[in-house]
Amino acid sequence: MRSVIILGGGPAGLTAAIYATRAGLNPLVIEGTEAGGQLMLTTDVENYPGFADPILGPDLIAAMRAQAERIGAEFLTEDVTAVDLSSRSLKVTTHSGETYDTKALIIATGAKAKLLGLPGEQRLMGRGVSTCATCDGFFFRGKDVIVVGGGDTAMEEALYLSKLVNSVGVVHRRDRLRASKIMQERAMKNDKISFTWNTVVADITGDGKVSGVKLQDLKTKKVTERAVDGVFVAIGHEPNTEIFKGQLEMDANGYIIRKRRSMTSVEGVFIAGDVHDHTYRQAVTAAGYGSEAAIDAERWLATQS
């Protein structure tokens, strides 16, 4: 029986591991076979406190993991295939078939950005392709970019980028936006933002970095090319919560709901990071949520007989 198991190896999970280890809880961190979260797809990180010079996303994750490991956190590089939260002894089963029992569980499995599924998208991710304007917009100062999407997230990205870049082209597959009225009005009134309707991105081009996009008009099927320096994919995020469905209270989009600070609808189960946070989605906020979940778990365990 473990005192606490942490699911996830991104900023939230690793920070929770550091705090839980320092609290003497001897956590087991089941980090998954694709550990590190969205920072593993990020190149230069300039907005994480404590680093005067940019640090690569994977290097930041490696430093966090090394810190947690140095002070005694135990890591298991496996994927979790099932959880059973129906009894006081919480159960976690991994891909190898092993089942681990724990008194407290911290879920920091994160979320993944929905992507377009284009050949050039993965190849140029972090080299002009981004899913986060707040994270990467700084690198596109004075350049021309496009934002793909038509919802509130896309409009937020476009408006944020308009303060930094030369121009923002919003590419949307429909003839009208899905965003809320106020977000539409703000974007439409912005001189730096233009709109291309009934169009999809057919591919992203560039040798080593983004140089352009191929756009297909859905009505005429004609494909044209446009030179751009950056592509921001803003078609939504999907939380990694599939294995918890039916056991934890979630919102309509699958994000786990916090009930008392970081505790979920099940006693002893805590959450941290993008698995519940669909507003900020920053490494630093995920880390903050990780410390909160570990402290809450420690205090909750102290009340248990």
PDB file of C-alpha atoms in Angstrom:
ATOM      1  CA  MET A   1       0.000   0.000   0.000  1.00  0.00           C
ATOM      2  CA  ARG A   2       1.435   3.321  -1.143  1.00  0.00           C
ATOM      3  CA  SER A   3       0.725   6.620   0.581  1.00  0.00           C
ATOM      4  CA  VAL A   4       0.469   8.411  -2.756  1.00  0.00           C
ATOM      5  CA  ILE A   5       0.783   7.600  -6.446  1.00  0.00           C
ATOM      6  CA  ILE A   6       1.200  10.371  -9.012  1.00  0.00           C
ATOM      7  CA  LEU A   7       0.052   9.849 -12.590  1.00  0.00           C
ATOM      8  CA  GLY A   8       1.893  11.991 -15.138  1.00  0.00           C
ATOM      9  CA  GLY A   9       5.417  13.188 -15.833  1.00  0.00           C
ATOM     10  CA  GLY A  10       4.819  16.786 -16.926  1.00  0.00           C
ATOM     11  CA  PRO A  11       5.358  19.953 -14.855  1.00  0.00           C
ATOM     12  CA  ALA A  12       2.324  19.246 -12.642  1.00  0.00           C
ATOM     13  CA  GLY A  13       3.240  15.645 -11.888  1.00  0.00           C
ATOM     14  CA  LEU A  14       6.929  16.352 -11.353  1.00  0.00           C
ATOM     15  CA  THR A  15       6.266  19.288  -9.030  1.00  0.00           C
ATOM     16  CA  ALA A  16       3.798  17.153  -7.079  1.00  0.00           C
ATOM     17  CA  ALA A  17       6.521  14.510  -6.845  1.00  0.00           C
ATOM     18  CA  ILE A  18       9.030  17.006  -5.438  1.00  0.00           C
ATOM     19  CA  TYR A  19       6.607  18.258  -2.785  1.00  0.00           C
ATOM     20  CA  ALA A  20       5.294  14.803  -1.880  1.00  0.00           C
ATOM     21  CA  THR A  21       8.816  13.408  -1.537  1.00  0.00           C
ATOM     22  CA  ARG A  22       9.912  16.278   0.681  1.00  0.00           C
ATOM     23  CA  ALA A  23       6.839  15.602   2.822  1.00  0.00           C
ATOM     24  CA  GLY A  24       8.023  12.034   3.379  1.00  0.00           C
ATOM     25  CA  LEU A  25       5.243  10.395   1.377  1.00  0.00           C
ATOM     26  CA  ASN A  26       7.597   8.296  -0.819  1.00  0.00           C
ATOM     27  CA  PRO A  27       5.506   8.768  -3.989  1.00  0.00           C
ATOM     28  CA  LEU A  28       5.487   6.447  -6.959  1.00  0.00           C
ATOM     29  CA  VAL A  29       5.376   8.505 -10.158  1.00  0.00           C
ATOM     30  CA  ILE A  30       3.896   6.582 -13.070  1.00  0.00           C
ATOM     31  CA  GLU A  31       5.088   8.920 -15.794  1.00  0.00           C
ATOM     32  CA  GLY A  32       3.886   7.095 -18.918  1.00  0.00           C
ATOM     33  CA  THR A  33       5.880   6.092 -21.968  1.00  0.00           C
ATOM     34  CA  GLU A  34       5.479   9.576 -23.463  1.00  0.00           C
ATOM     35  CA  ALA A  35       6.410  11.501 -20.342  1.00  0.00           C
ATOM     36  CA  GLY A  36       6.931  15.242 -20.196  1.00  0.00           C
ATOM     37  CA  GLY A  37       3.659  16.553 -21.545  1.00  0.00           C
ATOM     38  CA  GLN A  38       3.414  19.358 -24.083  1.00  0.00           C
ATOM     39  CA  LEU A  39       6.793  20.792 -23.066  1.00  0.00           C
ATOM     40  CA  MET A  40       8.354  17.903 -24.991  1.00  0.00           C
ATOM     41  CA  LEU A  41       7.034  19.573 -28.170  1.00  0.00           C
ATOM     42  CA  THR A  42       8.363  23.006 -27.200  1.00  0.00           C
ATOM     43  CA  THR A  43      11.693  24.470 -28.244  1.00  0.00           C
ATOM     44  CA  ASP A  44      12.840  27.625 -26.405  1.00  0.00           C
ATOM     45  CA  VAL A  45      11.015  28.341 -23.144  1.00  0.00           C
ATOM     46  CA  GLU A  46      11.493  31.959 -22.054  1.00  0.00           C
ATOM     47  CA  ASN A  47       8.606  32.436 -19.637  1.00  0.00           C
ATOM     48  CA  TYR A  48       9.452  29.922 -16.904  1.00  0.00           C
ATOM     49  CA  PRO A  49      10.848  31.759 -13.854  1.00  0.00           C
ATOM     50  CA  GLY A  50      14.456  31.160 -12.877  1.00  0.00           C
ATOM     51  CA  PHE A  51      15.991  30.832 -16.339  1.00  0.00           C
ATOM     52  CA  ALA A  52      17.628  34.036 -17.556  1.00  0.00           C
ATOM     53  CA  ASP A  53      18.478  32.315 -20.839  1.00  0.00           C
ATOM     54  CA  PRO A  54      15.954  30.275 -22.861  1.00  0.00           C
ATOM     55  CA  ILE A  55      15.775  26.575 -22.022  1.00  0.00           C
ATOM     56  CA  LEU A  56      14.488  23.865 -24.328  1.00  0.00           C
ATOM     57  CA  GLY A  57      11.203  22.315 -23.216  1.00  0.00           C
ATOM     58  CA  PRO A  58      12.638  18.766 -22.961  1.00  0.00           C
ATOM     59  CA  ASP A  59      15.609  20.112 -20.981  1.00  0.00           C
ATOM     60  CA  LEU A  60      13.282  21.824 -18.509  1.00  0.00           C
ATOM     61  CA  ILE A  61      11.391  18.555 -18.020  1.00  0.00           C
ATOM     62  CA  ALA A  62      14.676  16.659 -17.594  1.00  0.00           C
ATOM     63  CA  ALA A  63      15.791  19.130 -14.906  1.00  0.00           C
ATOM     64  CA  MET A  64      12.496  18.774 -13.022  1.00  0.00           C
ATOM     65  CA  ARG A  65      12.652  14.985 -13.210  1.00  0.00           C
ATOM     66  CA  ALA A  66      16.276  14.905 -12.039  1.00  0.00           C
ATOM     67  CA  GLN A  67      15.364  17.098  -9.074  1.00  0.00           C
ATOM     68  CA  ALA A  68      12.480  14.807  -8.065  1.00  0.00           C
ATOM     69  CA  GLU A  69      14.621  11.701  -8.530  1.00  0.00           C
ATOM     70  CA  ARG A  70      17.546  13.168  -6.568  1.00  0.00           C
ATOM     71  CA  ILE A  71      15.429  13.694  -3.467  1.00  0.00           C
ATOM     72  CA  GLY A  72      13.969  10.196  -3.655  1.00  0.00           C
ATOM     73  CA  ALA A  73      10.893  10.048  -5.884  1.00  0.00           C
ATOM     74  CA  GLU A  74      10.412   6.639  -7.503  1.00  0.00           C
ATOM     75  CA  PHE A  75       9.575   6.539 -11.224  1.00  0.00           C
ATOM     76  CA  LEU A  76       7.816   3.944 -13.342  1.00  0.00           C
ATOM     77  CA  THR A  77       7.892   4.494 -17.113  1.00  0.00           C
ATOM     78  CA  GLU A  78       4.680   2.705 -18.020  1.00  0.00           C
ATOM     79  CA  ASP A  79       1.236   3.677 -19.219  1.00  0.00           C
ATOM     80  CA  VAL A  80      -1.753   3.288 -16.925  1.00  0.00           C
ATOM     81  CA  THR A  81      -4.492   1.171 -18.481  1.00  0.00           C
ATOM     82  CA  ALA A  82      -7.108   1.199 -15.697  1.00  0.00           C
ATOM     83  CA  VAL A  83      -7.949   2.676 -12.322  1.00  0.00           C
ATOM     84  CA  ASP A  84     -10.447   1.538  -9.681  1.00  0.00           C
ATOM     85  CA  LEU A  85     -11.567   4.362  -7.409  1.00  0.00           C
ATOM     86  CA  SER A  86     -14.564   2.553  -5.917  1.00  0.00           C
ATOM     87  CA  SER A  87     -12.993   1.552  -2.602  1.00  0.00           C
ATOM     88  CA  ARG A  88     -10.876   3.220   0.050  1.00  0.00           C
ATOM     89  CA  SER A  89      -7.852   1.371  -1.370  1.00  0.00           C
ATOM     90  CA  LEU A  90      -7.392   3.078  -4.743  1.00  0.00           C
ATOM     91  CA  LYS A  91      -6.045   0.791  -7.458  1.00  0.00           C
ATOM     92  CA  VAL A  92      -3.909   1.652 -10.486  1.00  0.00           C
ATOM     93  CA  THR A  93      -3.150  -0.940 -13.172  1.00  0.00           C
ATOM     94  CA  THR A  94      -0.355  -0.473 -15.718  1.00  0.00           C
ATOM     95  CA  HIS A  95       0.268  -1.868 -19.184  1.00  0.00           C
ATOM     96  CA  SER A  96       2.384  -4.715 -17.762  1.00  0.00           C
ATOM     97  CA  GLY A  97      -0.606  -5.958 -15.769  1.00  0.00           C
ATOM     98  CA  GLU A  98       0.717  -4.899 -12.368  1.00  0.00           C
ATOM     99  CA  THR A  99      -1.777  -3.320  -9.956  1.00  0.00           C
ATOM    100  CA  TYR A 100      -0.673  -0.820  -7.332  1.00  0.00           C
ATOM    101  CA  ASP A 101      -2.693   0.145  -4.251  1.00  0.00           C
ATOM    102  CA  THR A 102      -2.556   3.637  -2.817  1.00  0.00           C
ATOM    103  CA  LYS A 103      -4.261   5.715  -0.141  1.00  0.00           C
ATOM    104  CA  ALA A 104      -4.089   8.919  -2.201  1.00  0.00           C
ATOM    105  CA  LEU A 105      -3.865   9.508  -5.927  1.00  0.00           C
ATOM    106  CA  ILE A 106      -2.709  12.646  -7.739  1.00  0.00           C
ATOM    107  CA  ILE A 107      -3.849  12.814 -11.358  1.00  0.00           C
ATOM    108  CA  ALA A 108      -1.605  14.991 -13.525  1.00  0.00           C
ATOM    109  CA  THR A 109      -2.155  13.346 -16.896  1.00  0.00           C
ATOM    110  CA  GLY A 110      -2.500  16.665 -18.719  1.00  0.00           C
ATOM    111  CA  ALA A 111      -4.183  17.417 -22.007  1.00  0.00           C
ATOM    112  CA  LYS A 112      -3.152  17.303 -25.625  1.00  0.00           C
ATOM    113  CA  ALA A 113      -3.816  19.877 -28.289  1.00  0.00           C
ATOM    114  CA  LYS A 114      -6.028  18.747 -31.131  1.00  0.00           C
ATOM    115  CA  LEU A 115      -3.959  18.803 -34.298  1.00  0.00           C
ATOM    116  CA  LEU A 116      -4.702  18.972 -37.999  1.00  0.00           C
ATOM    117  CA  GLY A 117      -2.960  15.680 -38.816  1.00  0.00           C
ATOM    118  CA  LEU A 118      -0.866  17.120 -41.649  1.00  0.00           C
ATOM    119  CA  PRO A 119       2.519  15.775 -42.809  1.00  0.00           C
ATOM    120  CA  GLY A 120       4.259  19.095 -42.176  1.00  0.00           C
ATOM    121  CA  GLU A 121       2.623  19.652 -38.804  1.00  0.00           C
ATOM    122  CA  GLN A 122       4.632  17.208 -36.700  1.00  0.00           C
ATOM    123  CA  ARG A 123       7.787  17.804 -38.746  1.00  0.00           C
ATOM    124  CA  LEU A 124       7.687  21.533 -38.045  1.00  0.00           C
ATOM    125  CA  MET A 125       6.210  21.466 -34.534  1.00  0.00           C
ATOM    126  CA  GLY A 126       8.218  23.932 -32.469  1.00  0.00           C
ATOM    127  CA  ARG A 127       9.780  25.286 -35.657  1.00  0.00           C
ATOM    128  CA  GLY A 128       7.005  27.627 -36.633  1.00  0.00           C
ATOM    129  CA  VAL A 129       4.052  25.394 -35.762  1.00  0.00           C
ATOM    130  CA  SER A 130       2.609  26.050 -32.304  1.00  0.00           C
ATOM    131  CA  THR A 131      -0.477  25.291 -30.246  1.00  0.00           C
ATOM    132  CA  CYS A 132       0.054  28.112 -27.749  1.00  0.00           C
ATOM    133  CA  ALA A 133       0.321  31.813 -28.621  1.00  0.00           C
ATOM    134  CA  THR A 134       1.008  32.803 -25.023  1.00  0.00           C
ATOM    135  CA  CYS A 135       3.962  30.401 -24.988  1.00  0.00           C
ATOM    136  CA  ASP A 136       5.456  31.135 -28.398  1.00  0.00           C
ATOM    137  CA  GLY A 137       4.089  34.433 -29.696  1.00  0.00           C
ATOM    138  CA  PHE A 138       7.193  36.348 -28.590  1.00  0.00           C
ATOM    139  CA  PHE A 139       9.286  34.524 -31.200  1.00  0.00           C
ATOM    140  CA  PHE A 140       7.135  35.876 -34.044  1.00  0.00           C
ATOM    141  CA  ARG A 141       7.509  39.596 -33.407  1.00  0.00           C
ATOM    142  CA  GLY A 142       7.063  41.528 -36.656  1.00  0.00           C
ATOM    143  CA  LYS A 143       6.252  38.381 -38.644  1.00  0.00           C
ATOM    144  CA  ASP A 144       3.210  37.094 -40.532  1.00  0.00           C
ATOM    145  CA  VAL A 145       1.286  34.188 -39.005  1.00  0.00           C
ATOM    146  CA  ILE A 146      -1.999  32.350 -39.364  1.00  0.00           C
ATOM    147  CA  VAL A 147      -4.335  30.977 -36.709  1.00  0.00           C
ATOM    148  CA  VAL A 148      -6.391  27.904 -37.598  1.00  0.00           C
ATOM    149  CA  GLY A 149      -9.806  27.717 -35.938  1.00  0.00           C
ATOM    150  CA  GLY A 150     -13.006  29.642 -35.360  1.00  0.00           C
ATOM    151  CA  GLY A 151     -13.828  29.338 -31.671  1.00  0.00           C
ATOM    152  CA  ASP A 152     -13.032  31.456 -28.632  1.00  0.00           C
ATOM    153  CA  THR A 153      -9.586  29.866 -28.302  1.00  0.00           C
ATOM    154  CA  ALA A 154      -8.691  30.828 -31.863  1.00  0.00           C
ATOM    155  CA  MET A 155      -9.886  34.407 -31.337  1.00  0.00           C
ATOM    156  CA  GLU A 156      -7.946  34.662 -28.070  1.00  0.00           C
ATOM    157  CA  GLU A 157      -4.833  33.448 -29.866  1.00  0.00           C
ATOM    158  CA  ALA A 158      -5.345  35.867 -32.758  1.00  0.00           C
ATOM    159  CA  LEU A 159      -5.935  38.861 -30.485  1.00  0.00           C
ATOM    160  CA  TYR A 160      -2.899  38.044 -28.367  1.00  0.00           C
ATOM    161  CA  LEU A 161      -0.695  37.615 -31.436  1.00  0.00           C
ATOM    162  CA  SER A 162      -1.925  40.865 -32.972  1.00  0.00           C
ATOM    163  CA  LYS A 163      -0.023  42.737 -30.249  1.00  0.00           C
ATOM    164  CA  LEU A 164       3.236  41.158 -31.381  1.00  0.00           C
ATOM    165  CA  VAL A 165       3.187  40.194 -35.045  1.00  0.00           C
ATOM    166  CA  ASN A 166       2.869  42.044 -38.334  1.00  0.00           C
ATOM    167  CA  SER A 167      -0.322  40.280 -39.415  1.00  0.00           C
ATOM    168  CA  VAL A 168      -2.638  37.471 -38.319  1.00  0.00           C
ATOM    169  CA  GLY A 169      -4.677  35.520 -40.837  1.00  0.00           C
ATOM    170  CA  VAL A 170      -7.496  33.456 -39.341  1.00  0.00           C
ATOM    171  CA  VAL A 171      -8.264  30.380 -41.460  1.00  0.00           C
ATOM    172  CA  HIS A 172     -11.650  28.787 -40.748  1.00  0.00           C
ATOM    173  CA  ARG A 173     -13.391  25.874 -42.438  1.00  0.00           C
ATOM    174  CA  ARG A 174     -16.839  27.490 -42.147  1.00  0.00           C
ATOM    175  CA  ASP A 175     -18.296  30.789 -43.350  1.00  0.00           C
ATOM    176  CA  ARG A 176     -18.804  32.160 -39.849  1.00  0.00           C
ATOM    177  CA  LEU A 177     -17.042  31.960 -36.506  1.00  0.00           C
ATOM    178  CA  ARG A 178     -18.126  29.737 -33.620  1.00  0.00           C
ATOM    179  CA  ALA A 179     -16.628  32.141 -31.073  1.00  0.00           C
ATOM    180  CA  SER A 180     -18.757  34.149 -28.656  1.00  0.00           C
ATOM    181  CA  LYS A 181     -20.157  37.412 -29.996  1.00  0.00           C
ATOM    182  CA  ILE A 182     -17.839  39.635 -27.982  1.00  0.00           C
ATOM    183  CA  MET A 183     -14.751  37.715 -29.115  1.00  0.00           C
ATOM    184  CA  GLN A 184     -15.899  37.918 -32.727  1.00  0.00           C
ATOM    185  CA  GLU A 185     -16.400  41.668 -32.454  1.00  0.00           C
ATOM    186  CA  ARG A 186     -12.984  42.237 -30.947  1.00  0.00           C
ATOM    187  CA  ALA A 187     -11.272  40.195 -33.655  1.00  0.00           C
ATOM    188  CA  MET A 188     -13.256  41.765 -36.499  1.00  0.00           C
ATOM    189  CA  LYS A 189     -12.380  45.276 -35.328  1.00  0.00           C
ATOM    190  CA  ASN A 190      -8.667  44.516 -35.155  1.00  0.00           C
ATOM    191  CA  ASP A 191      -6.858  45.897 -38.219  1.00  0.00           C
ATOM    192  CA  LYS A 192      -4.107  43.292 -37.986  1.00  0.00           C
ATOM    193  CA  ILE A 193      -6.505  40.340 -38.200  1.00  0.00           C
ATOM    194  CA  SER A 194      -7.947  39.119 -41.516  1.00  0.00           C
ATOM    195  CA  PHE A 195     -10.196  36.130 -42.235  1.00  0.00           C
ATOM    196  CA  THR A 196     -10.168  33.386 -44.845  1.00  0.00           C
ATOM    197  CA  TRP A 197     -13.492  31.528 -44.901  1.00  0.00           C
ATOM    198  CA  ASN A 198     -14.534  28.053 -46.076  1.00  0.00           C
ATOM    199  CA  THR A 199     -10.880  27.056 -46.185  1.00  0.00           C
ATOM    200  CA  VAL A 200      -8.666  24.402 -44.616  1.00  0.00           C
ATOM    201  CA  VAL A 201      -4.913  24.091 -44.337  1.00  0.00           C
ATOM    202  CA  ALA A 202      -3.924  21.301 -46.735  1.00  0.00           C
ATOM    203  CA  ASP A 203      -0.281  21.246 -45.636  1.00  0.00           C
ATOM    204  CA  ILE A 204       2.429  23.270 -43.929  1.00  0.00           C
ATOM    205  CA  THR A 205       5.644  23.840 -45.866  1.00  0.00           C
ATOM    206  CA  GLY A 206       9.189  24.716 -44.940  1.00  0.00           C
ATOM    207  CA  ASP A 207      12.706  23.324 -44.710  1.00  0.00           C
ATOM    208  CA  GLY A 208      13.680  23.307 -41.036  1.00  0.00           C
ATOM    209  CA  LYS A 209      11.146  26.031 -40.216  1.00  0.00           C
ATOM    210  CA  VAL A 210       7.742  27.138 -41.482  1.00  0.00           C
ATOM    211  CA  SER A 211       7.834  29.146 -44.698  1.00  0.00           C
ATOM    212  CA  GLY A 212       4.245  28.806 -45.875  1.00  0.00           C
ATOM    213  CA  VAL A 213       0.963  26.940 -46.017  1.00  0.00           C
ATOM    214  CA  LYS A 214      -1.154  25.316 -48.690  1.00  0.00           C
ATOM    215  CA  LEU A 215      -4.785  26.418 -48.375  1.00  0.00           C
ATOM    216  CA  GLN A 216      -7.709  24.602 -49.950  1.00  0.00           C
ATOM    217  CA  ASP A 217     -10.990  26.376 -50.656  1.00  0.00           C
ATOM    218  CA  LEU A 218     -13.705  23.907 -49.646  1.00  0.00           C
ATOM    219  CA  LYS A 219     -16.149  25.231 -52.245  1.00  0.00           C
ATOM    220  CA  THR A 220     -13.911  25.381 -55.321  1.00  0.00           C
ATOM    221  CA  LYS A 221     -11.365  22.757 -54.117  1.00  0.00           C
ATOM    222  CA  LYS A 222      -8.656  25.071 -55.415  1.00  0.00           C
ATOM    223  CA  VAL A 223      -5.343  24.952 -53.539  1.00  0.00           C
ATOM    224  CA  THR A 224      -3.290  28.114 -53.141  1.00  0.00           C
ATOM    225  CA  GLU A 225      -0.045  28.812 -51.322  1.00  0.00           C
ATOM    226  CA  ARG A 226       0.561  31.571 -48.807  1.00  0.00           C
ATOM    227  CA  ALA A 227       3.896  32.610 -47.338  1.00  0.00           C
ATOM    228  CA  VAL A 228       3.782  32.741 -43.533  1.00  0.00           C
ATOM    229  CA  ASP A 229       6.307  32.506 -40.726  1.00  0.00           C
ATOM    230  CA  GLY A 230       4.117  30.722 -38.209  1.00  0.00           C
ATOM    231  CA  VAL A 231       1.040  28.517 -37.890  1.00  0.00           C
ATOM    232  CA  PHE A 232      -0.939  28.485 -34.642  1.00  0.00           C
ATOM    233  CA  VAL A 233      -3.326  25.543 -34.416  1.00  0.00           C
ATOM    234  CA  ALA A 234      -6.247  26.555 -32.197  1.00  0.00           C
ATOM    235  CA  ILE A 235      -8.918  23.919 -32.710  1.00  0.00           C
ATOM    236  CA  GLY A 236      -9.137  22.923 -29.062  1.00  0.00           C
ATOM    237  CA  HIS A 237      -7.565  20.635 -26.476  1.00  0.00           C
ATOM    238  CA  GLU A 238      -8.509  17.196 -25.226  1.00  0.00           C
ATOM    239  CA  PRO A 239      -7.814  16.228 -21.598  1.00  0.00           C
ATOM    240  CA  ASN A 240      -6.233  12.833 -20.983  1.00  0.00           C
ATOM    241  CA  THR A 241      -9.082  11.591 -18.808  1.00  0.00           C
ATOM    242  CA  GLU A 242     -10.514   8.623 -20.695  1.00  0.00           C
ATOM    243  CA  ILE A 243      -9.654   6.021 -18.031  1.00  0.00           C
ATOM    244  CA  PHE A 244     -11.368   8.087 -15.314  1.00  0.00           C
ATOM    245  CA  LYS A 245     -14.728   8.431 -17.068  1.00  0.00           C
ATOM    246  CA  GLY A 246     -17.620   7.136 -14.986  1.00  0.00           C
ATOM    247  CA  GLN A 247     -15.546   7.349 -11.802  1.00  0.00           C
ATOM    248  CA  LEU A 248     -14.828  11.076 -11.440  1.00  0.00           C
ATOM    249  CA  GLU A 249     -17.077  14.051 -12.035  1.00  0.00           C
ATOM    250  CA  MET A 250     -16.146  15.844 -15.281  1.00  0.00           C
ATOM    251  CA  ASP A 251     -17.424  18.741 -17.326  1.00  0.00           C
ATOM    252  CA  ALA A 252     -18.923  18.405 -20.809  1.00  0.00           C
ATOM    253  CA  ASN A 253     -15.467  18.493 -22.408  1.00  0.00           C
ATOM    254  CA  GLY A 254     -13.967  15.769 -20.221  1.00  0.00           C
ATOM    255  CA  TYR A 255     -11.982  17.978 -17.830  1.00  0.00           C
ATOM    256  CA  ILE A 256     -12.023  16.662 -14.256  1.00  0.00           C
ATOM    257  CA  ILE A 257     -13.837  18.966 -11.826  1.00  0.00           C
ATOM    258  CA  ARG A 258     -12.222  20.234  -8.623  1.00  0.00           C
ATOM    259  CA  LYS A 259     -14.548  19.978  -5.632  1.00  0.00           C
ATOM    260  CA  ARG A 260     -12.518  21.072  -2.582  1.00  0.00           C
ATOM    261  CA  ARG A 261      -9.349  22.851  -3.660  1.00  0.00           C
ATOM    262  CA  SER A 262      -7.520  20.139  -5.638  1.00  0.00           C
ATOM    263  CA  MET A 263      -9.665  17.198  -4.492  1.00  0.00           C
ATOM    264  CA  THR A 264     -12.057  15.595  -6.960  1.00  0.00           C
ATOM    265  CA  SER A 265     -15.479  14.052  -6.428  1.00  0.00           C
ATOM    266  CA  VAL A 266     -13.733  11.001  -4.891  1.00  0.00           C
ATOM    267  CA  GLU A 267     -12.094  11.267  -1.471  1.00  0.00           C
ATOM    268  CA  GLY A 268      -8.324  10.963  -1.675  1.00  0.00           C
ATOM    269  CA  VAL A 269      -8.124  11.660  -5.413  1.00  0.00           C
ATOM    270  CA  PHE A 270      -6.493  14.972  -6.335  1.00  0.00           C
ATOM    271  CA  ILE A 271      -5.828  16.665  -9.663  1.00  0.00           C
ATOM    272  CA  ALA A 272      -3.191  19.043 -10.981  1.00  0.00           C
ATOM    273  CA  GLY A 273      -2.499  20.870 -14.233  1.00  0.00           C
ATOM    274  CA  ASP A 274      -4.102  20.748 -17.664  1.00  0.00           C
ATOM    275  CA  VAL A 275      -6.223  17.737 -16.752  1.00  0.00           C
ATOM    276  CA  HIS A 276      -8.582  20.292 -15.174  1.00  0.00           C
ATOM    277  CA  ASP A 277      -7.160  23.675 -16.222  1.00  0.00           C
ATOM    278  CA  HIS A 278      -8.525  24.674 -19.623  1.00  0.00           C
ATOM    279  CA  THR A 279      -7.866  28.381 -19.061  1.00  0.00           C
ATOM    280  CA  TYR A 280      -4.138  28.996 -18.571  1.00  0.00           C
ATOM    281  CA  ARG A 281      -2.326  25.882 -19.851  1.00  0.00           C
ATOM    282  CA  GLN A 282       1.129  27.150 -18.850  1.00  0.00           C
ATOM    283  CA  ALA A 283       4.042  25.169 -17.457  1.00  0.00           C
ATOM    284  CA  VAL A 284       4.289  27.511 -14.486  1.00  0.00           C
ATOM    285  CA  THR A 285       0.589  27.217 -13.596  1.00  0.00           C
ATOM    286  CA  ALA A 286       0.757  23.428 -13.974  1.00  0.00           C
ATOM    287  CA  ALA A 287       3.700  23.393 -11.559  1.00  0.00           C
ATOM    288  CA  GLY A 288       1.724  25.549  -9.125  1.00  0.00           C
ATOM    289  CA  TYR A 289      -1.219  23.176  -9.285  1.00  0.00           C
ATOM    290  CA  GLY A 290       1.194  20.276  -8.710  1.00  0.00           C
ATOM    291  CA  SER A 291       2.469  21.769  -5.454  1.00  0.00           C
ATOM    292  CA  GLU A 292      -1.118  22.444  -4.372  1.00  0.00           C
ATOM    293  CA  ALA A 293      -2.208  18.844  -5.015  1.00  0.00           C
ATOM    294  CA  ALA A 294       0.756  17.414  -3.084  1.00  0.00           C
ATOM    295  CA  ILE A 295       0.155  19.703  -0.101  1.00  0.00           C
ATOM    296  CA  ASP A 296      -3.572  18.906  -0.116  1.00  0.00           C
ATOM    297  CA  ALA A 297      -2.821  15.164  -0.324  1.00  0.00           C
ATOM    298  CA  GLU A 298      -0.344  15.381   2.554  1.00  0.00           C
ATOM    299  CA  ARG A 299      -2.836  17.243   4.761  1.00  0.00           C
ATOM    300  CA  TRP A 300      -5.665  14.882   3.831  1.00  0.00           C
ATOM    301  CA  LEU A 301      -3.563  11.800   4.607  1.00  0.00           C
ATOM    302  CA  ALA A 302      -2.762  13.266   8.039  1.00  0.00           C
ATOM    303  CA  THR A 303      -6.498  13.212   8.852  1.00  0.00           C
ATOM    304  CA  GLN A 304      -6.904   9.538   7.942  1.00  0.00           C
ATOM    305  CA  SER A 305      -6.633   6.874  10.644  1.00  0.00           C
TER     306      SER A 305
END
